[in-house]
């Protein structure tokens, strides 16, 4: 079983910055890609950014140039630095990780989410 604990959400004015972190814990063979998704009211959950265990990254077009994802493999923690925030970035942000479990099966785990609200 893997636990993901997110922190760092909150309320910020348009143009401001926030930093999210997500610490993963649990007995696994390996943590694979880790990422951030978000879900705004009335909308489907969407990918924000993902980072592989080797450090390769991908971003949603809507956040490119404003958000930066990073990870600390020693701490099994993924970060999301969000700059130049816009009201449309308002959503619940969820941490996600893929793992190879101790039985060598692949699984996906989700955090509970953290609210990010950007006021205009």
Short mmCIF file of N, CA, C and O in Angstrom, two decimals:
data_model
loop_
_atom_site.label_atom_id
_atom_site.label_comp_id
_atom_site.label_asym_id
_atom_site.label_seq_id
_atom_site.Cartn_x
_atom_site.Cartn_y
_atom_site.Cartn_z
N UNK A 1 0.84 -1.19 0.00
CA UNK A 1 0.00 0.00 0.00
C UNK A 1 0.88 1.24 0.00
O UNK A 1 1.89 1.30 0.69
N UNK A 2 0.49 2.22 -0.80
CA UNK A 2 1.24 3.46 -0.92
C UNK A 2 0.37 4.61 -0.45
O UNK A 2 -0.82 4.67 -0.75
N UNK A 3 0.98 5.50 0.28
CA UNK A 3 0.29 6.71 0.75
C UNK A 3 0.93 7.92 0.09
O UNK A 3 2.16 8.02 0.02
N UNK A 4 0.09 8.83 -0.40
CA UNK A 4 0.55 10.08 -0.99
C UNK A 4 -0.03 11.22 -0.18
O UNK A 4 -1.24 11.33 -0.04
N UNK A 5 0.84 12.07 0.33
CA UNK A 5 0.39 13.20 1.15
C UNK A 5 0.80 14.49 0.47
O UNK A 5 1.98 14.79 0.32
N UNK A 6 -0.21 15.26 0.06
CA UNK A 6 0.02 16.53 -0.64
C UNK A 6 0.00 17.67 0.36
O UNK A 6 -0.69 17.63 1.37
N UNK A 7 0.73 18.71 0.03
CA UNK A 7 0.70 19.92 0.84
C UNK A 7 1.03 21.12 -0.05
O UNK A 7 1.58 20.96 -1.14
N UNK A 8 0.65 22.31 0.42
CA UNK A 8 1.05 23.53 -0.26
C UNK A 8 -0.04 24.27 -0.98
O UNK A 8 0.22 25.34 -1.53
N UNK A 9 -1.26 23.76 -1.01
CA UNK A 9 -2.31 24.49 -1.68
C UNK A 9 -2.72 25.72 -0.89
O UNK A 9 -2.22 25.96 0.20
N UNK A 10 -3.60 26.49 -1.49
CA UNK A 10 -4.08 27.67 -0.79
C UNK A 10 -4.69 28.68 -1.72
O UNK A 10 -5.03 28.37 -2.87
N UNK A 11 -4.82 29.89 -1.22
CA UNK A 11 -5.43 31.00 -1.97
C UNK A 11 -4.33 31.99 -2.35
O UNK A 11 -3.51 32.38 -1.52
N UNK A 12 -4.34 32.40 -3.61
CA UNK A 12 -3.33 33.34 -4.09
C UNK A 12 -3.97 34.26 -5.12
O UNK A 12 -4.95 33.87 -5.78
N UNK A 13 -3.46 35.44 -5.24
CA UNK A 13 -3.97 36.38 -6.24
C UNK A 13 -3.41 36.04 -7.63
O UNK A 13 -2.33 35.42 -7.76
N UNK A 14 -4.14 36.45 -8.63
CA UNK A 14 -3.69 36.24 -10.01
C UNK A 14 -2.29 36.83 -10.20
O UNK A 14 -2.01 37.94 -9.73
N UNK A 15 -1.44 36.06 -10.84
CA UNK A 15 -0.05 36.47 -11.03
C UNK A 15 0.88 35.98 -9.95
O UNK A 15 2.11 36.09 -10.09
N UNK A 16 0.33 35.43 -8.90
CA UNK A 16 1.13 34.95 -7.79
C UNK A 16 1.68 33.55 -8.02
O UNK A 16 1.52 32.97 -9.10
N UNK A 17 2.32 33.02 -6.99
CA UNK A 17 2.97 31.72 -7.05
C UNK A 17 2.56 30.85 -5.88
O UNK A 17 2.25 31.35 -4.79
N UNK A 18 2.57 29.56 -6.13
CA UNK A 18 2.37 28.56 -5.08
C UNK A 18 3.27 27.37 -5.39
O UNK A 18 3.58 27.11 -6.56
N UNK A 19 3.63 26.66 -4.34
CA UNK A 19 4.43 25.46 -4.52
C UNK A 19 3.72 24.30 -3.84
O UNK A 19 3.32 24.40 -2.68
N UNK A 20 3.54 23.21 -4.57
CA UNK A 20 2.93 22.01 -4.04
C UNK A 20 3.99 20.93 -3.86
O UNK A 20 4.97 20.88 -4.61
N UNK A 21 3.78 20.09 -2.87
CA UNK A 21 4.65 18.94 -2.70
C UNK A 21 3.80 17.72 -2.39
O UNK A 21 2.69 17.83 -1.89
N UNK A 22 4.35 16.56 -2.72
CA UNK A 22 3.64 15.30 -2.50
C UNK A 22 4.66 14.25 -2.11
O UNK A 22 5.54 13.91 -2.90
N UNK A 23 4.53 13.76 -0.90
CA UNK A 23 5.46 12.75 -0.39
C UNK A 23 4.80 11.38 -0.46
O UNK A 23 3.69 11.19 0.05
N UNK A 24 5.47 10.46 -1.10
CA UNK A 24 4.98 9.09 -1.24
C UNK A 24 5.69 8.18 -0.25
O UNK A 24 6.90 8.30 -0.05
N UNK A 25 4.94 7.29 0.34
CA UNK A 25 5.54 6.33 1.26
C UNK A 25 4.87 4.98 1.08
O UNK A 25 3.73 4.90 0.64
N UNK A 26 5.61 3.94 1.43
CA UNK A 26 5.09 2.59 1.30
C UNK A 26 6.15 1.65 0.76
O UNK A 26 7.12 2.10 0.15
N UNK A 27 5.95 0.38 0.96
CA UNK A 27 6.91 -0.61 0.49
C UNK A 27 6.58 -1.00 -0.94
O UNK A 27 5.56 -1.62 -1.21
N UNK A 28 7.43 -0.57 -1.86
CA UNK A 28 7.28 -0.92 -3.26
C UNK A 28 8.62 -1.32 -3.81
O UNK A 28 9.66 -1.06 -3.19
N UNK A 29 8.60 -1.94 -4.97
CA UNK A 29 9.85 -2.27 -5.63
C UNK A 29 10.47 -1.01 -6.21
O UNK A 29 11.67 -0.77 -6.09
N UNK A 30 9.62 -0.17 -6.84
CA UNK A 30 10.11 1.07 -7.41
C UNK A 30 8.96 2.04 -7.67
O UNK A 30 7.86 1.62 -8.05
N UNK A 31 9.22 3.31 -7.45
CA UNK A 31 8.30 4.36 -7.87
C UNK A 31 8.63 4.74 -9.30
O UNK A 31 9.78 5.02 -9.62
N UNK A 32 7.64 4.75 -10.15
CA UNK A 32 7.84 5.14 -11.54
C UNK A 32 7.50 6.62 -11.72
O UNK A 32 7.88 7.44 -10.89
N UNK A 33 6.78 6.94 -12.77
CA UNK A 33 6.43 8.34 -13.02
C UNK A 33 5.55 8.89 -11.91
O UNK A 33 4.72 8.18 -11.34
N UNK A 34 5.78 10.15 -11.61
CA UNK A 34 4.95 10.86 -10.63
C UNK A 34 4.40 12.11 -11.31
O UNK A 34 5.07 12.70 -12.17
N UNK A 35 3.22 12.49 -10.92
CA UNK A 35 2.64 13.63 -11.62
C UNK A 35 1.58 14.36 -10.83
O UNK A 35 1.23 13.96 -9.71
N UNK A 36 1.12 15.42 -11.43
CA UNK A 36 0.04 16.23 -10.87
C UNK A 36 -1.09 16.32 -11.86
O UNK A 36 -0.86 16.56 -13.05
N UNK A 37 -2.28 16.15 -11.37
CA UNK A 37 -3.51 16.33 -12.13
C UNK A 37 -4.33 17.37 -11.39
O UNK A 37 -4.10 17.65 -10.23
N UNK A 38 -5.33 17.91 -12.09
CA UNK A 38 -6.23 18.84 -11.43
C UNK A 38 -7.64 18.66 -11.94
O UNK A 38 -7.86 18.20 -13.06
N UNK A 39 -8.58 19.05 -11.09
CA UNK A 39 -9.98 18.95 -11.46
C UNK A 39 -10.69 20.19 -10.96
O UNK A 39 -10.76 20.45 -9.75
N UNK A 40 -11.21 20.96 -11.90
CA UNK A 40 -11.99 22.14 -11.58
C UNK A 40 -13.46 21.75 -11.48
O UNK A 40 -13.88 20.73 -12.04
N UNK A 41 -14.26 22.54 -10.77
CA UNK A 41 -15.68 22.21 -10.63
C UNK A 41 -16.36 22.04 -11.98
O UNK A 41 -16.21 22.90 -12.87
N UNK A 42 -17.07 20.95 -12.14
CA UNK A 42 -17.80 20.70 -13.36
C UNK A 42 -16.96 20.24 -14.53
O UNK A 42 -17.48 20.10 -15.64
N UNK A 43 -15.68 20.01 -14.28
CA UNK A 43 -14.80 19.57 -15.36
C UNK A 43 -14.15 18.23 -15.03
O UNK A 43 -14.13 17.81 -13.87
N UNK A 44 -13.62 17.58 -16.06
CA UNK A 44 -12.94 16.32 -15.84
C UNK A 44 -11.53 16.56 -15.31
O UNK A 44 -10.94 17.63 -15.51
N UNK A 45 -11.02 15.55 -14.64
CA UNK A 45 -9.65 15.62 -14.15
C UNK A 45 -8.70 15.64 -15.36
O UNK A 45 -8.87 14.87 -16.31
N UNK A 46 -7.69 16.51 -15.30
CA UNK A 46 -6.77 16.63 -16.40
C UNK A 46 -5.33 16.59 -15.92
O UNK A 46 -5.02 17.01 -14.80
N UNK A 47 -4.45 16.13 -16.80
CA UNK A 47 -3.03 16.10 -16.48
C UNK A 47 -2.47 17.52 -16.47
O UNK A 47 -2.76 18.32 -17.37
N UNK A 48 -1.67 17.81 -15.45
CA UNK A 48 -0.97 19.09 -15.38
C UNK A 48 0.48 18.89 -15.79
O UNK A 48 0.99 19.56 -16.68
N UNK A 49 1.15 17.96 -15.13
CA UNK A 49 2.56 17.71 -15.42
C UNK A 49 2.93 16.34 -14.88
O UNK A 49 2.34 15.86 -13.92
N UNK A 50 3.91 15.72 -15.54
CA UNK A 50 4.37 14.41 -15.11
C UNK A 50 5.89 14.37 -15.26
O UNK A 50 6.46 15.02 -16.14
N UNK A 51 6.52 13.61 -14.37
CA UNK A 51 7.98 13.46 -14.42
C UNK A 51 8.32 12.00 -14.22
O UNK A 51 7.80 11.33 -13.32
N UNK A 52 9.19 11.49 -15.08
CA UNK A 52 9.59 10.10 -14.98
C UNK A 52 10.62 9.93 -13.87
O UNK A 52 11.16 10.91 -13.34
N UNK A 53 10.93 8.68 -13.56
CA UNK A 53 11.93 8.42 -12.53
C UNK A 53 13.30 8.94 -12.97
O UNK A 53 14.15 9.25 -12.12
N UNK A 54 13.49 9.06 -14.27
CA UNK A 54 14.75 9.57 -14.79
C UNK A 54 14.79 11.07 -14.96
O UNK A 54 15.83 11.64 -15.33
N UNK A 55 13.65 11.73 -14.71
CA UNK A 55 13.62 13.19 -14.76
C UNK A 55 13.03 13.79 -16.02
O UNK A 55 12.96 15.02 -16.14
N UNK A 56 12.57 12.98 -16.95
CA UNK A 56 11.91 13.53 -18.14
C UNK A 56 10.55 14.08 -17.75
O UNK A 56 9.83 13.49 -16.94
N UNK A 57 10.20 15.21 -18.35
CA UNK A 57 8.96 15.89 -17.96
C UNK A 57 8.04 16.14 -19.14
O UNK A 57 8.49 16.24 -20.29
N UNK A 58 6.76 16.23 -18.84
CA UNK A 58 5.75 16.63 -19.81
C UNK A 58 4.74 17.53 -19.11
O UNK A 58 4.42 17.30 -17.94
N UNK A 59 4.28 18.52 -19.84
CA UNK A 59 3.35 19.49 -19.28
C UNK A 59 2.13 19.66 -20.17
O UNK A 59 2.22 19.53 -21.40
N UNK A 60 1.02 19.99 -19.55
CA UNK A 60 -0.14 20.42 -20.32
C UNK A 60 0.21 21.75 -20.99
O UNK A 60 0.93 22.58 -20.42
N UNK A 61 -0.31 21.94 -22.19
CA UNK A 61 -0.02 23.19 -22.91
C UNK A 61 -0.40 24.43 -22.09
O UNK A 61 0.26 25.46 -22.17
N UNK A 62 -1.45 24.29 -21.32
CA UNK A 62 -1.96 25.45 -20.57
C UNK A 62 -1.03 25.92 -19.46
O UNK A 62 -1.19 27.04 -18.97
N UNK A 63 -0.07 25.08 -19.06
CA UNK A 63 0.82 25.46 -17.95
C UNK A 63 2.28 25.57 -18.37
O UNK A 63 3.12 25.95 -17.56
N UNK A 64 2.57 25.25 -19.62
CA UNK A 64 3.96 25.31 -20.08
C UNK A 64 4.51 26.71 -19.90
O UNK A 64 3.87 27.70 -20.24
N UNK A 65 5.72 26.79 -19.38
CA UNK A 65 6.37 28.07 -19.16
C UNK A 65 6.00 28.73 -17.84
O UNK A 65 6.61 29.72 -17.45
N UNK A 66 4.98 28.19 -17.16
CA UNK A 66 4.56 28.78 -15.88
C UNK A 66 4.78 27.81 -14.72
O UNK A 66 5.09 28.23 -13.61
N UNK A 67 4.58 26.52 -14.97
CA UNK A 67 4.71 25.51 -13.93
C UNK A 67 5.98 24.69 -14.16
O UNK A 67 6.36 24.45 -15.31
N UNK A 68 6.57 24.24 -13.06
CA UNK A 68 7.74 23.38 -13.14
C UNK A 68 7.57 22.20 -12.19
O UNK A 68 7.32 22.40 -10.99
N UNK A 69 7.71 21.00 -12.74
CA UNK A 69 7.62 19.80 -11.92
C UNK A 69 9.02 19.29 -11.66
O UNK A 69 9.90 19.35 -12.54
N UNK A 70 9.25 18.78 -10.46
CA UNK A 70 10.54 18.20 -10.11
C UNK A 70 10.31 17.09 -9.08
O UNK A 70 9.21 16.96 -8.55
N UNK A 71 11.35 16.31 -8.85
CA UNK A 71 11.20 15.23 -7.88
C UNK A 71 12.52 14.98 -7.18
O UNK A 71 13.59 15.23 -7.72
N UNK A 72 12.39 14.46 -5.98
CA UNK A 72 13.54 14.03 -5.19
C UNK A 72 13.37 12.53 -4.98
O UNK A 72 12.55 12.11 -4.16
N UNK A 73 14.11 11.74 -5.74
CA UNK A 73 13.94 10.29 -5.67
C UNK A 73 14.33 9.72 -4.31
O UNK A 73 13.78 8.72 -3.87
N UNK A 74 15.27 10.35 -3.65
CA UNK A 74 15.69 9.87 -2.33
C UNK A 74 14.56 10.02 -1.31
O UNK A 74 14.48 9.25 -0.35
N UNK A 75 13.72 11.02 -1.53
CA UNK A 75 12.61 11.27 -0.59
C UNK A 75 11.27 10.81 -1.15
O UNK A 75 10.24 10.97 -0.49
N UNK A 76 11.28 10.27 -2.37
CA UNK A 76 10.02 9.86 -3.03
C UNK A 76 9.00 10.99 -3.00
O UNK A 76 7.82 10.80 -2.67
N UNK A 77 9.47 12.17 -3.33
CA UNK A 77 8.64 13.37 -3.27
C UNK A 77 8.65 14.08 -4.62
O UNK A 77 9.70 14.19 -5.26
N UNK A 78 7.48 14.53 -5.01
CA UNK A 78 7.35 15.30 -6.25
C UNK A 78 6.85 16.69 -5.90
O UNK A 78 6.06 16.86 -4.96
N UNK A 79 7.33 17.66 -6.64
CA UNK A 79 7.01 19.06 -6.39
C UNK A 79 6.39 19.69 -7.64
O UNK A 79 6.65 19.26 -8.76
N UNK A 80 5.59 20.72 -7.40
CA UNK A 80 5.06 21.50 -8.52
C UNK A 80 5.17 22.97 -8.15
O UNK A 80 4.49 23.44 -7.24
N UNK A 81 6.05 23.67 -8.83
CA UNK A 81 6.18 25.11 -8.65
C UNK A 81 5.28 25.79 -9.66
O UNK A 81 5.43 25.58 -10.87
N UNK A 82 4.35 26.58 -9.17
CA UNK A 82 3.37 27.23 -10.03
C UNK A 82 3.57 28.74 -9.97
O UNK A 82 3.41 29.34 -8.90
N UNK A 83 3.93 29.33 -11.08
CA UNK A 83 4.13 30.78 -11.18
C UNK A 83 3.12 31.39 -12.13
O UNK A 83 2.49 30.68 -12.93
N UNK A 84 2.98 32.69 -12.05
CA UNK A 84 2.06 33.42 -12.94
C UNK A 84 0.69 32.77 -12.95
O UNK A 84 0.10 32.54 -14.02
N UNK A 85 0.18 32.49 -11.79
CA UNK A 85 -1.10 31.78 -11.69
C UNK A 85 -2.24 32.62 -12.22
O UNK A 85 -2.26 33.86 -12.10
N UNK A 86 -3.20 31.91 -12.81
CA UNK A 86 -4.38 32.55 -13.39
C UNK A 86 -5.63 31.99 -12.71
O UNK A 86 -5.61 30.87 -12.18
N UNK A 87 -6.72 32.73 -12.74
CA UNK A 87 -7.95 32.21 -12.14
C UNK A 87 -8.36 30.85 -12.71
O UNK A 87 -8.91 30.01 -11.98
N UNK A 88 -8.05 30.60 -13.98
CA UNK A 88 -8.41 29.31 -14.57
C UNK A 88 -7.55 28.16 -14.06
O UNK A 88 -7.81 27.00 -14.40
N UNK A 89 -6.54 28.45 -13.26
CA UNK A 89 -5.77 27.39 -12.62
C UNK A 89 -6.45 26.89 -11.34
O UNK A 89 -5.99 25.92 -10.73
N UNK A 90 -7.52 27.55 -10.95
CA UNK A 90 -8.24 27.14 -9.75
C UNK A 90 -8.79 25.74 -9.92
O UNK A 90 -9.50 25.44 -10.89
N UNK A 91 -8.46 24.86 -8.98
CA UNK A 91 -8.87 23.47 -9.06
C UNK A 91 -8.37 22.73 -7.82
O UNK A 91 -7.57 23.28 -7.04
N UNK A 92 -8.81 21.51 -7.67
CA UNK A 92 -8.19 20.60 -6.71
C UNK A 92 -7.07 19.88 -7.45
O UNK A 92 -7.29 19.32 -8.53
N UNK A 93 -5.89 19.95 -6.88
CA UNK A 93 -4.72 19.34 -7.49
C UNK A 93 -4.42 18.00 -6.80
O UNK A 93 -4.32 17.94 -5.57
N UNK A 94 -4.28 16.97 -7.63
CA UNK A 94 -4.06 15.61 -7.13
C UNK A 94 -2.67 15.12 -7.53
O UNK A 94 -2.26 15.25 -8.69
N UNK A 95 -2.02 14.50 -6.58
CA UNK A 95 -0.74 13.85 -6.84
C UNK A 95 -1.02 12.41 -7.31
O UNK A 95 -1.99 11.78 -6.86
N UNK A 96 -0.18 11.93 -8.17
CA UNK A 96 -0.36 10.59 -8.75
C UNK A 96 1.01 9.94 -8.90
O UNK A 96 1.99 10.61 -9.23
N UNK A 97 1.08 8.65 -8.63
CA UNK A 97 2.31 7.93 -8.90
C UNK A 97 2.02 6.54 -9.40
O UNK A 97 1.06 5.89 -8.98
N UNK A 98 2.85 6.10 -10.31
CA UNK A 98 2.82 4.71 -10.73
C UNK A 98 3.94 3.98 -9.99
O UNK A 98 4.99 4.56 -9.72
N UNK A 99 3.67 2.76 -9.63
CA UNK A 99 4.69 1.99 -8.91
C UNK A 99 4.79 0.59 -9.49
O UNK A 99 3.86 0.10 -10.12
N UNK A 100 5.94 -0.01 -9.27
CA UNK A 100 6.07 -1.45 -9.42
C UNK A 100 6.05 -1.99 -8.00
O UNK A 100 6.94 -1.67 -7.20
N UNK A 101 5.01 -2.75 -7.70
CA UNK A 101 4.82 -3.19 -6.32
C UNK A 101 5.77 -4.34 -5.99
O UNK A 101 6.51 -4.82 -6.85
N UNK A 102 5.73 -4.77 -4.74
CA UNK A 102 6.65 -5.82 -4.30
C UNK A 102 6.34 -7.16 -4.96
O UNK A 102 7.20 -8.05 -4.98
N UNK A 103 5.13 -7.30 -5.50
CA UNK A 103 4.80 -8.52 -6.25
C UNK A 103 5.03 -8.32 -7.74
O UNK A 103 4.56 -9.10 -8.55
N UNK A 104 5.70 -7.21 -8.09
CA UNK A 104 6.09 -6.88 -9.46
C UNK A 104 4.92 -6.56 -10.37
O UNK A 104 5.05 -6.58 -11.59
N UNK A 105 3.79 -6.25 -9.79
CA UNK A 105 2.68 -5.74 -10.59
C UNK A 105 2.74 -4.21 -10.56
O UNK A 105 3.26 -3.61 -9.62
N UNK A 106 2.20 -3.60 -11.63
CA UNK A 106 2.17 -2.14 -11.69
C UNK A 106 0.84 -1.63 -11.16
O UNK A 106 -0.21 -2.21 -11.45
N UNK A 107 0.91 -0.58 -10.37
CA UNK A 107 -0.28 0.02 -9.81
C UNK A 107 -0.16 1.54 -9.86
O UNK A 107 0.93 2.08 -9.96
N UNK A 108 -1.31 2.18 -9.74
CA UNK A 108 -1.37 3.64 -9.72
C UNK A 108 -2.05 4.07 -8.43
O UNK A 108 -3.07 3.50 -8.04
N UNK A 109 -1.48 5.09 -7.80
CA UNK A 109 -2.04 5.61 -6.56
C UNK A 109 -2.28 7.11 -6.68
O UNK A 109 -1.58 7.81 -7.42
N UNK A 110 -3.28 7.56 -5.94
CA UNK A 110 -3.67 8.97 -5.96
C UNK A 110 -3.64 9.53 -4.55
O UNK A 110 -3.96 8.85 -3.58
N UNK A 111 -3.27 10.81 -4.46
CA UNK A 111 -3.43 11.53 -3.22
C UNK A 111 -4.86 12.01 -3.05
O UNK A 111 -5.69 11.85 -3.96
N UNK A 112 -5.15 12.63 -1.91
CA UNK A 112 -6.51 13.09 -1.64
C UNK A 112 -6.81 14.44 -2.28
O UNK A 112 -7.97 14.83 -2.39
N UNK A 113 -5.78 15.13 -2.69
CA UNK A 113 -5.98 16.41 -3.34
C UNK A 113 -5.77 17.60 -2.43
O UNK A 113 -5.99 17.52 -1.22
N UNK A 114 -5.36 18.69 -3.03
CA UNK A 114 -5.19 19.95 -2.30
C UNK A 114 -5.78 21.08 -3.14
O UNK A 114 -5.57 21.13 -4.36
N UNK A 115 -6.52 21.95 -2.50
CA UNK A 115 -7.22 23.02 -3.22
C UNK A 115 -6.27 24.17 -3.54
O UNK A 115 -5.54 24.65 -2.67
N UNK A 116 -6.32 24.59 -4.78
CA UNK A 116 -5.62 25.80 -5.22
C UNK A 116 -6.67 26.76 -5.75
O UNK A 116 -7.44 26.41 -6.66
N UNK A 117 -6.71 27.94 -5.18
CA UNK A 117 -7.68 28.95 -5.61
C UNK A 117 -6.93 30.22 -6.00
O UNK A 117 -6.14 30.75 -5.20
N UNK A 118 -7.17 30.69 -7.21
CA UNK A 118 -6.53 31.90 -7.71
C UNK A 118 -7.60 32.96 -7.91
O UNK A 118 -8.52 32.78 -8.71
N UNK A 119 -7.47 34.04 -7.17
CA UNK A 119 -8.46 35.11 -7.26
C UNK A 119 -8.03 36.13 -8.31
O UNK A 119 -6.85 36.39 -8.51
N UNK A 120 -9.03 36.72 -8.95
CA UNK A 120 -8.74 37.70 -10.01
C UNK A 120 -8.60 39.11 -9.45
O UNK A 120 -8.91 39.36 -8.30
#
